[in-house]
Short mmCIF file of C-alpha atoms and ligand atoms in Angstrom, two decimals:
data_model
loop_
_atom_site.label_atom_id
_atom_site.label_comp_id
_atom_site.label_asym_id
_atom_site.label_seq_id
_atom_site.Cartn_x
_atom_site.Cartn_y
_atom_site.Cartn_z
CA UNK A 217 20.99 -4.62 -3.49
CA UNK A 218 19.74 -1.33 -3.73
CA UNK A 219 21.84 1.49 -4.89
CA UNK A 220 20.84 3.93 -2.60
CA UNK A 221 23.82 6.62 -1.35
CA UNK A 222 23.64 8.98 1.14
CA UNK A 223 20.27 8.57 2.87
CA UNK A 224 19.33 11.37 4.99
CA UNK A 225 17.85 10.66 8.30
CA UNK A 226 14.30 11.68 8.70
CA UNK A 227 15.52 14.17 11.75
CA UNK A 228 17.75 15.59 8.79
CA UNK A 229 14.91 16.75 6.51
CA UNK A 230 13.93 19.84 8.80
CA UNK A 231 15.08 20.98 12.55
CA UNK A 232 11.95 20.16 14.73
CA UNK A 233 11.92 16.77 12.93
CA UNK A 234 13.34 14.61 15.72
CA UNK A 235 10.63 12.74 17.59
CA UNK A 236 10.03 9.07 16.01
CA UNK A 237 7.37 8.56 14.25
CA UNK A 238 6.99 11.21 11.45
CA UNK A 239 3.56 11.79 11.33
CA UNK A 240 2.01 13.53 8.06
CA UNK A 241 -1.80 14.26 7.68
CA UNK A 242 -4.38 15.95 5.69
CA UNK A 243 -7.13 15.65 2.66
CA UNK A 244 -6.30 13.16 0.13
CA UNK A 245 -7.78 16.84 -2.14
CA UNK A 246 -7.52 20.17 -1.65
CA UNK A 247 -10.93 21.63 -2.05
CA UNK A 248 -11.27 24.73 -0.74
CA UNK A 249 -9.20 27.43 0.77
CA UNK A 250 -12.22 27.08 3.51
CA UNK A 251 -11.29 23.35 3.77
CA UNK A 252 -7.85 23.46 3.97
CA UNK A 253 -7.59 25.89 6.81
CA UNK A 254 -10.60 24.34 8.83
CA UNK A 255 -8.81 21.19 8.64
CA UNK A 256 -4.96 22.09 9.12
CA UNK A 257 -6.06 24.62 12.02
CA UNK A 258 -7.50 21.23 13.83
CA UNK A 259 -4.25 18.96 12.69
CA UNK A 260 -1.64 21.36 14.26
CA UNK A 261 -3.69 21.67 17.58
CA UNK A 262 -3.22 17.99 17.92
CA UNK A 263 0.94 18.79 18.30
CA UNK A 264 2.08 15.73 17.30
CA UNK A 265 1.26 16.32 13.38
CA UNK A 266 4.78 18.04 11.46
CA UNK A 267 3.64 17.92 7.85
CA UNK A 268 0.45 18.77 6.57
CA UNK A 269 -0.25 16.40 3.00
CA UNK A 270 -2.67 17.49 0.21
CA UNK A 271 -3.67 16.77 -3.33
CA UNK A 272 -3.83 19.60 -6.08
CA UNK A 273 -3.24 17.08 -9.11
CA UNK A 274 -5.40 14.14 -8.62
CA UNK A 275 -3.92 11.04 -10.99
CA UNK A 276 -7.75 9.13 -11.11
CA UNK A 277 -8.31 6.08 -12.50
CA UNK A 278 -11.13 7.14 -14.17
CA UNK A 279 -11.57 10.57 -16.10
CA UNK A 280 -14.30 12.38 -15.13
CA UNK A 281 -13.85 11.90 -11.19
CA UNK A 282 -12.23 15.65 -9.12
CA UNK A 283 -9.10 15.63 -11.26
CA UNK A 284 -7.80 18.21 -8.54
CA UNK A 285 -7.74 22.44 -8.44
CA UNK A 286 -4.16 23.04 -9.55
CA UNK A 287 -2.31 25.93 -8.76
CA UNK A 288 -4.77 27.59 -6.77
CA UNK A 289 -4.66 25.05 -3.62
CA UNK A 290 -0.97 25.73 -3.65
CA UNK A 291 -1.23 29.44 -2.53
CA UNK A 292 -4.07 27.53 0.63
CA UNK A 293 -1.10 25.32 1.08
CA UNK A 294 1.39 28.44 1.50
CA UNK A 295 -1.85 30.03 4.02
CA UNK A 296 -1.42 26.61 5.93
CA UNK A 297 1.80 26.55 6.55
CA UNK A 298 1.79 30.48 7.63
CA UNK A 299 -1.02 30.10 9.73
CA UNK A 300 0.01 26.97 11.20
CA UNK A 301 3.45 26.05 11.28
CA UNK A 302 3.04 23.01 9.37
CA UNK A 303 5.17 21.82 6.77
CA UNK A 304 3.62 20.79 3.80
CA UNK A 305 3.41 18.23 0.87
CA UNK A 306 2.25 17.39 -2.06
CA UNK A 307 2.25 15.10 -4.89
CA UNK A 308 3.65 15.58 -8.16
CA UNK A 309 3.43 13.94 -11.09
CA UNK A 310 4.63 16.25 -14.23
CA UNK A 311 7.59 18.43 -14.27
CA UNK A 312 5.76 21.69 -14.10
CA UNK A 313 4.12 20.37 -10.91
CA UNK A 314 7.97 20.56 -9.46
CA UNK A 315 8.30 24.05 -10.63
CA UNK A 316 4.67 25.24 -9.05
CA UNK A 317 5.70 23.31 -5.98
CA UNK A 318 9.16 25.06 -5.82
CA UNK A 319 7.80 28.62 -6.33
CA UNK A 320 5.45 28.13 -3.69
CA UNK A 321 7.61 27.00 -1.06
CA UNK A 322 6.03 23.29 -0.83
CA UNK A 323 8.52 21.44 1.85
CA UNK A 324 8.04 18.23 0.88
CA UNK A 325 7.23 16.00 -2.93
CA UNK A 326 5.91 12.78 -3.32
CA UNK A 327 5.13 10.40 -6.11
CA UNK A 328 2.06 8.54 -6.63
CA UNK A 329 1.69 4.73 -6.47
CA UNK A 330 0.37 5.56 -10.31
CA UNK A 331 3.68 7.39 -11.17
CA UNK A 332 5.92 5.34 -9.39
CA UNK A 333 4.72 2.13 -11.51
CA UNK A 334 6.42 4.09 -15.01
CA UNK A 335 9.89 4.46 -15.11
CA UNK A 336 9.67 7.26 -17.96
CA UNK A 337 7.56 9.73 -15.60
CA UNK A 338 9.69 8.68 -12.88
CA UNK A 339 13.42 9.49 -14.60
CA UNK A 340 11.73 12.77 -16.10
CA UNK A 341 11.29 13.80 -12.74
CA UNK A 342 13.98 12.74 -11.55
CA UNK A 343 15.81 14.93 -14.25
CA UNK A 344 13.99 17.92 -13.10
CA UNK A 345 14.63 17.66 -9.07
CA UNK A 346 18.50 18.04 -9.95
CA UNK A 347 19.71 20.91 -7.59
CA UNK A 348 16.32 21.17 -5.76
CA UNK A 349 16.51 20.48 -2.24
CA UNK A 350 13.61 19.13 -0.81
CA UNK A 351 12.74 15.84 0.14
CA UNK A 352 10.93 12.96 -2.09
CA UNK A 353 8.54 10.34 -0.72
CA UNK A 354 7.96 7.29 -3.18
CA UNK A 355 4.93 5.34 -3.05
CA UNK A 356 4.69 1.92 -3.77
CA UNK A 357 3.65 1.39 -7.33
CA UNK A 358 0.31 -0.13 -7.81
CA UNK A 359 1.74 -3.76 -7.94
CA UNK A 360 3.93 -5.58 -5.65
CA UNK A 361 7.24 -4.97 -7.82
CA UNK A 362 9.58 -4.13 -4.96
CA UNK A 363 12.40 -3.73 -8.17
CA UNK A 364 10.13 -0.89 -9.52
CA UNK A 365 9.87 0.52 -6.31
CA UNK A 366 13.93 0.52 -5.99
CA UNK A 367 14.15 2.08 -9.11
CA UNK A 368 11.97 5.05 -8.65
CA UNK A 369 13.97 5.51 -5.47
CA UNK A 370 17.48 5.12 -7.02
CA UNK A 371 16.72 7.22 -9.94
CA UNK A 372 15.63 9.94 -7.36
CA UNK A 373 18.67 9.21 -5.59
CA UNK A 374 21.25 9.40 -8.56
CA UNK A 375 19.69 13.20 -8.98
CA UNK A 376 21.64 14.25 -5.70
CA UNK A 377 17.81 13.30 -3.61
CA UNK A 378 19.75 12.04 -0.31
CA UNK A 379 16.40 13.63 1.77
CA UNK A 380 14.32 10.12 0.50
CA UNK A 381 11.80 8.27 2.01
CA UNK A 382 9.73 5.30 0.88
CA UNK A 383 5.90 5.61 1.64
CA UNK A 384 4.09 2.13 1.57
CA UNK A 385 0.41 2.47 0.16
CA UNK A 386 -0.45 -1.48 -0.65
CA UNK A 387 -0.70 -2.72 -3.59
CA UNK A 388 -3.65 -3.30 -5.53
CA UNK A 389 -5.61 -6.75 -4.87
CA UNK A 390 -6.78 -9.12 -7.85
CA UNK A 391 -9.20 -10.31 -5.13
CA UNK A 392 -11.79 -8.15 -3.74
CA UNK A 393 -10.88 -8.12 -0.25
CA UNK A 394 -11.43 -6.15 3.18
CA UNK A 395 -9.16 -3.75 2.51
CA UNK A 396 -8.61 -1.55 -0.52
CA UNK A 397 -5.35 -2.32 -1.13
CA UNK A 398 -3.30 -5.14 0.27
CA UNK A 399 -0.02 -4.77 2.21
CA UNK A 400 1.80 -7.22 1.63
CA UNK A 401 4.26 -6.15 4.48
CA UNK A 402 7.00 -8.49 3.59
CA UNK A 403 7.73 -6.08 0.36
CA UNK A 404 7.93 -2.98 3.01
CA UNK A 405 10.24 -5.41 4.98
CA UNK A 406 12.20 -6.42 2.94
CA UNK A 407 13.01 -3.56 1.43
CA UNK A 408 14.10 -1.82 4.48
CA UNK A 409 16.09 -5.42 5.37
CA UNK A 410 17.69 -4.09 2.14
CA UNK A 411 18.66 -0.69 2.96
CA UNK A 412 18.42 -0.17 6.80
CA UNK A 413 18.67 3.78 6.59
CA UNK A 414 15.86 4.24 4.18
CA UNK A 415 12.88 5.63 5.73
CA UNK A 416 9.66 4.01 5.61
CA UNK A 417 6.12 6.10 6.00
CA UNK A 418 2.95 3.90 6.29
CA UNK A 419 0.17 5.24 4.06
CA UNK A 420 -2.42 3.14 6.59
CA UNK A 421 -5.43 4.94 4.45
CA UNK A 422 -4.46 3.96 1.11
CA UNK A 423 -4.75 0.07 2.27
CA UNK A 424 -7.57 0.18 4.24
CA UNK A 425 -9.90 2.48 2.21
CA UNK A 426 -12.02 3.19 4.80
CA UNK A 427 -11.61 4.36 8.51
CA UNK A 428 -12.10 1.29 9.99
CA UNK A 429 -9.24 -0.49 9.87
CA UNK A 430 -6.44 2.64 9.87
CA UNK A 431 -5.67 2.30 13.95
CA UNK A 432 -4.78 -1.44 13.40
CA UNK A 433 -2.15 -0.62 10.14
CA UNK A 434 -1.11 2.33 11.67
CA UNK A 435 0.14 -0.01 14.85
CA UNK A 436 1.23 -2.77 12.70
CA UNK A 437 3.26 -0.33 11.20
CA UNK A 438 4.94 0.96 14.28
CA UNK A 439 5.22 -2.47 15.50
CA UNK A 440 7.04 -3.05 12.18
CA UNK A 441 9.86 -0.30 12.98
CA UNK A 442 8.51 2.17 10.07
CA UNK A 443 9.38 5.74 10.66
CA UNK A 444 6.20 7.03 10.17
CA UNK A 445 2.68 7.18 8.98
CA UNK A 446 0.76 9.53 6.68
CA UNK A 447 -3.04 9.65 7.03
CA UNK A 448 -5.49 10.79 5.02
CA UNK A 449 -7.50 13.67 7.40
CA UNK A 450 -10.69 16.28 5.82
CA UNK A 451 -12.69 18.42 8.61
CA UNK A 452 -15.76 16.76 6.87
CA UNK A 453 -15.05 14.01 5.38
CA UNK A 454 -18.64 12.69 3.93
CA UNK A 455 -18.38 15.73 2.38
CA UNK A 456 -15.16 14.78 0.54
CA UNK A 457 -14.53 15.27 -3.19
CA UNK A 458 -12.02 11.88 -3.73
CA UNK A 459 -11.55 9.14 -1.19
CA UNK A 460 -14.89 9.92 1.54
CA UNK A 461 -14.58 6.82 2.79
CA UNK A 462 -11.19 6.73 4.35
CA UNK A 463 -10.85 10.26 5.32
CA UNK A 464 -10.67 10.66 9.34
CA UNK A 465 -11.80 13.57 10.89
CA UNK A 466 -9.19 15.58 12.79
CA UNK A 467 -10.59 14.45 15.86
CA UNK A 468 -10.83 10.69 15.21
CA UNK A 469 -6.82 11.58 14.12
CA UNK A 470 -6.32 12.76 17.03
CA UNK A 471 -7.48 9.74 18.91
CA UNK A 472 -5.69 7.37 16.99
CA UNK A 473 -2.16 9.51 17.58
CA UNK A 474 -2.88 8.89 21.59
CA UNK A 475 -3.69 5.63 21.14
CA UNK A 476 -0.17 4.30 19.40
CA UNK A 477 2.13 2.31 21.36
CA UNK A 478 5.41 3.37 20.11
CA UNK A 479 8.12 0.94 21.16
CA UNK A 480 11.73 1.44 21.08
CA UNK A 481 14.36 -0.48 19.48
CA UNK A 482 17.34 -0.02 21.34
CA UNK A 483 18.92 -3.03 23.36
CA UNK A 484 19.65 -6.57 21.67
CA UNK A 485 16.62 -8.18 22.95
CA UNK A 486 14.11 -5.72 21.51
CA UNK A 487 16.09 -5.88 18.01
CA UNK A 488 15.83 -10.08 18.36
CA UNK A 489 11.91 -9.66 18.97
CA UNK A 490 11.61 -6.94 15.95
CA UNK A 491 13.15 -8.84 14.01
CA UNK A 492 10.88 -11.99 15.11
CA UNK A 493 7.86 -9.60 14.53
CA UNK A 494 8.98 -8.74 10.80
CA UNK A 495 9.26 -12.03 10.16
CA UNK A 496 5.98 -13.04 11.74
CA UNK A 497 4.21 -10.25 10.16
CA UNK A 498 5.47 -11.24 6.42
CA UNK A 499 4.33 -14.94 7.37
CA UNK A 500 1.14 -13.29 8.27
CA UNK A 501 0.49 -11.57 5.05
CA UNK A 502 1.47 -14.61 2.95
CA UNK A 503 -0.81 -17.04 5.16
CA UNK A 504 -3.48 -14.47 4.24
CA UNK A 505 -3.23 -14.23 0.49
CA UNK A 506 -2.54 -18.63 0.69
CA UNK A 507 -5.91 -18.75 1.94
CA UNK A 508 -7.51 -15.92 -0.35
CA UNK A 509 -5.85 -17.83 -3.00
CA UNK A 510 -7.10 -21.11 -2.01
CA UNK A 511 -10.62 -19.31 -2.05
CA UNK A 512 -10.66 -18.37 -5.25
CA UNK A 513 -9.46 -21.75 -6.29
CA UNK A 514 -12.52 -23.53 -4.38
CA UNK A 515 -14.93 -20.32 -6.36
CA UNK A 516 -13.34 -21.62 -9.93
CA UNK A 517 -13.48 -25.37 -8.94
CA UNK A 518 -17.64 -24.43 -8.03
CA UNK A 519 -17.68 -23.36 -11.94
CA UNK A 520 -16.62 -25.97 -13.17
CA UNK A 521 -18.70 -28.30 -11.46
CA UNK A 522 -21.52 -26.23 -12.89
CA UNK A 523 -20.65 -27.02 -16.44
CA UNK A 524 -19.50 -30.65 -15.27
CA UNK A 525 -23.18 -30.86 -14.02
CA UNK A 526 -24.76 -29.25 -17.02
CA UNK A 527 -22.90 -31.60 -19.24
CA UNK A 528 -23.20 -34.88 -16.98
CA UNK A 529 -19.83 -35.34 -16.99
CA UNK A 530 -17.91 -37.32 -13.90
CA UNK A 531 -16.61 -35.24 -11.21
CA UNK A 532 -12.67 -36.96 -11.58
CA UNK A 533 -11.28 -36.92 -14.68
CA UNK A 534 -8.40 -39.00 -14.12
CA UNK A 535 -5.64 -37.85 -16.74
CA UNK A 536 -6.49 -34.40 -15.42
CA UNK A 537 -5.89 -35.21 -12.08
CA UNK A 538 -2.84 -36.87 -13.23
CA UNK A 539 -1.41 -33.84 -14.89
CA UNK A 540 -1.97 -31.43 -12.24
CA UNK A 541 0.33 -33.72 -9.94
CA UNK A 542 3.49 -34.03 -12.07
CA UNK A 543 3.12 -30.27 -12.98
CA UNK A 544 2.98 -29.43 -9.21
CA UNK A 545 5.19 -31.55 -7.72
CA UNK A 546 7.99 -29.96 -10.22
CA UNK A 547 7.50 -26.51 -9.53
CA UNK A 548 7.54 -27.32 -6.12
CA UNK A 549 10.88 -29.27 -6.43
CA UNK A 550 12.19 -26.03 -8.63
CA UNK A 551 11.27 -23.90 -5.73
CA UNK A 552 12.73 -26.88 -2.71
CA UNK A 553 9.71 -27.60 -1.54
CA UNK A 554 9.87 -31.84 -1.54
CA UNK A 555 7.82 -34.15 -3.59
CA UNK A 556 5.60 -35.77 -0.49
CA UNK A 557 4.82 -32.34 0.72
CA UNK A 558 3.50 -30.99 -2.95
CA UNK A 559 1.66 -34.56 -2.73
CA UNK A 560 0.03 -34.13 0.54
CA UNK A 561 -0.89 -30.80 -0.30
CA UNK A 562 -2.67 -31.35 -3.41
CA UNK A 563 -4.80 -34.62 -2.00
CA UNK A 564 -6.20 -32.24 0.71
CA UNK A 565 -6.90 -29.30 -1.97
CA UNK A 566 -8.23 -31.48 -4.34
CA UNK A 567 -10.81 -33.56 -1.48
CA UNK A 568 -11.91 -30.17 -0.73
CA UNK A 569 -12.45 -29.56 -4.04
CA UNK A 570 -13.97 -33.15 -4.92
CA UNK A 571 -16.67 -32.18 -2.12
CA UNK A 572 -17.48 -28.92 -3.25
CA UNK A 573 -18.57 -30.12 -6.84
CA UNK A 574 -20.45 -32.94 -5.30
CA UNK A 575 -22.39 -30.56 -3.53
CA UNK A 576 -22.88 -28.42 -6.71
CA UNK A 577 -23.99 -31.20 -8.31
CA UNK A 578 -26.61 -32.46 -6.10
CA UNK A 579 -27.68 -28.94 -5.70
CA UNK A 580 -28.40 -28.70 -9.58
CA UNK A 581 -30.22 -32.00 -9.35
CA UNK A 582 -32.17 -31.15 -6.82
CA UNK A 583 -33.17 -28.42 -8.19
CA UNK A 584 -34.57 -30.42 -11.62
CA UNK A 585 -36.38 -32.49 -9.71
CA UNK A 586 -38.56 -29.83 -8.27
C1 PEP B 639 -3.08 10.06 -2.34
O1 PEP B 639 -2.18 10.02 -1.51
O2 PEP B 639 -4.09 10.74 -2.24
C2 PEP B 639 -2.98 9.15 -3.52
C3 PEP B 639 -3.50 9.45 -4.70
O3 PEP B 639 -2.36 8.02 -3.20
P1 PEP B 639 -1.76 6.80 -4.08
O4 PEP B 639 -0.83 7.41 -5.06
O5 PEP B 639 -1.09 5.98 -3.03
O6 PEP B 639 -2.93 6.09 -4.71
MN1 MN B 640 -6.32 9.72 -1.48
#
């Protein structure tokens, strides 16, 4: 169980915070002082936006890519929320990124995915938010480790942080897939299963990596019972120094705000069907990577029928066969799953793959006899 004291609310965090869901937008970079208020000035006409999110320090998985323009997009920030009303947020990573955020008045801190997934950065910051009151989001770390997720939020928590919130980003796919980063929602739900008052923000941009599929995560995520979404928003965004793909513009944001069915959880029937729908949703995700799984399987099983073919060697090879069986059938008995099951299971997967290296086979010889 998490040890998570003291959870604030989001309605706590600020007074005008009250309507469900929290909605954060803005560039995934600050790039100009031109850029910043072009694009807030559009957010806070939509009226349903409370905190406008930005990146000064950009953690990149590559060097050499915008890294970010540091202090300076802080005093834009300050101009934004002046001029606007918004509150604002950023992401920090170092210590001396607290201290620049404190002195300029930031509202609102959040970790990166990248920072979240190393304890070290995450206690030193920790350390250094004792006695400042403002309110942490924690991104997912990069892989699905819901304990390192827990962690970053109960060190956060053991500094006196009781304004938390969880943000949920994806996590990073082994597979290439549609989206940029899977979401695995039964981590999201099953952390909040494991500490109802934590608040959970959608990052819908961060999983889809591009625009096309934020309405439908954005909904999911409603649908889900998160508290809110944050999503990624540039006035231009093919003009974008990190992330051009997935940036909306203000106006597509606005769209997709009008467009959300927010439903309420309030009598005993609507808990009993979101519940159901959490449930569904994390047999949803799991179906989903089963069968990207079960893809790549069939794409290594296609290999080796290549070198089977090159070598002319049979397409069964019985002891192998033989050992895949007894080492399946007793993980699946370690993890309840019965013995006929695991059986059945494994004939179908391994016709399927029988098939596919006959036809790689006859392919290959077809193609020497030309
Ligand atoms: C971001 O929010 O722009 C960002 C860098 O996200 P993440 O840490 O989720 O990759
Ligand atoms: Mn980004």
């Amino acid at each position: 169980m998490p040890k998570l004291k003291n959870i604030a609310p989001l309605k706590k965090w600020f007074k005008g915070i009250n309507d469900s869901p929290l909605i954060i937008a803005g560039p995934c970079s600050a790039e100009s002082e031109e850029q910043m208020m072009n694009t807030a000035k559009q957010i806070a006409a939509i009226g349903k936006v409370k905190i406008f999110r930005t990146g000064i320090w950009k953690p990149r998985t590559r060097p050499g890519s915008f890294e970010g323009v540091g202090e300076q997009g802080l005093e834009w920030l300050q101009r934004v929320k002046k001029e606007t009303g918004l509150l604002t947020a950023v992401e920090v990573a170092r210590p001396e990124h607290i201290d620049l955020a404190v002195k300029y008045d930031i509202d609102v801190l959040w970790i990166g995915a990248r920072t979240t997934a190393n304890p070290f950065s995450v206690q030193e910051l920790a350390d250094h938010m004792k006695g400042i009151d403002k309110p942490v989001m924690v991104k997912n770390p990069i892989n699905p480790d819901i304990q390192l997720w827990i962690g970053a939020l109960e060190r956060f928590n053991k500094a006196g942080i009781e304004k938390l919130a969880a943000v949920h980003r994806g996590f990073y796919p082994f597979e290439t897939t549609t989206l940029r980063n899977i979401p695995k929602w039964e981590i999201p739900i099953e952390l909040k299963s494991l500490c109802h008052s934590l608040p959970i923000i959608c990052d819908p941009s961060h999983i889809a990596g591009n625009t096309e599929y934020i309405p439908e995560i954005a909904q999911k995520a409603l649908d889900l019972n998160m508290d809110g979404l944050m999503i990624e928003t540039h006035c231009n965004p093919g003009a974008a120094l990190s992330d051009a793909e997935q940036q909306l513009t203000p106006e597509q944001l606005n769209i997709l705000i009008n467009n959300l069915i927010v439903r309420k959880v309030s009598t005993s029937d609507e808990s009993f069907a979101n519940a159901l729908e959490s449930l569904r949703s994390s047999i949803d995700s799991i179906d989903q990577q089963m069968i990207e799984l079960l893809a790549k399987r069939m794409n290594v099983v296609e290999e080796i029928g290549k070198y089977k073919s090159q070598k002319q060697v049979t397409i069964l090879q019985l002891r192998r066969w033989e050992k895949i069986v007894t080492t399946r059938v007793r993980l699946g008995k370690s993890l309840g799953l019965s013995e006929e099951f695991i059986r059945k299971l494994l004939q179908l997967v391994h016709k399927e793959s029988i098939q596919r290296q006959t036809e790689v086979m006859s392919k290959a010889k077809s193609s020497e006899n030309k």
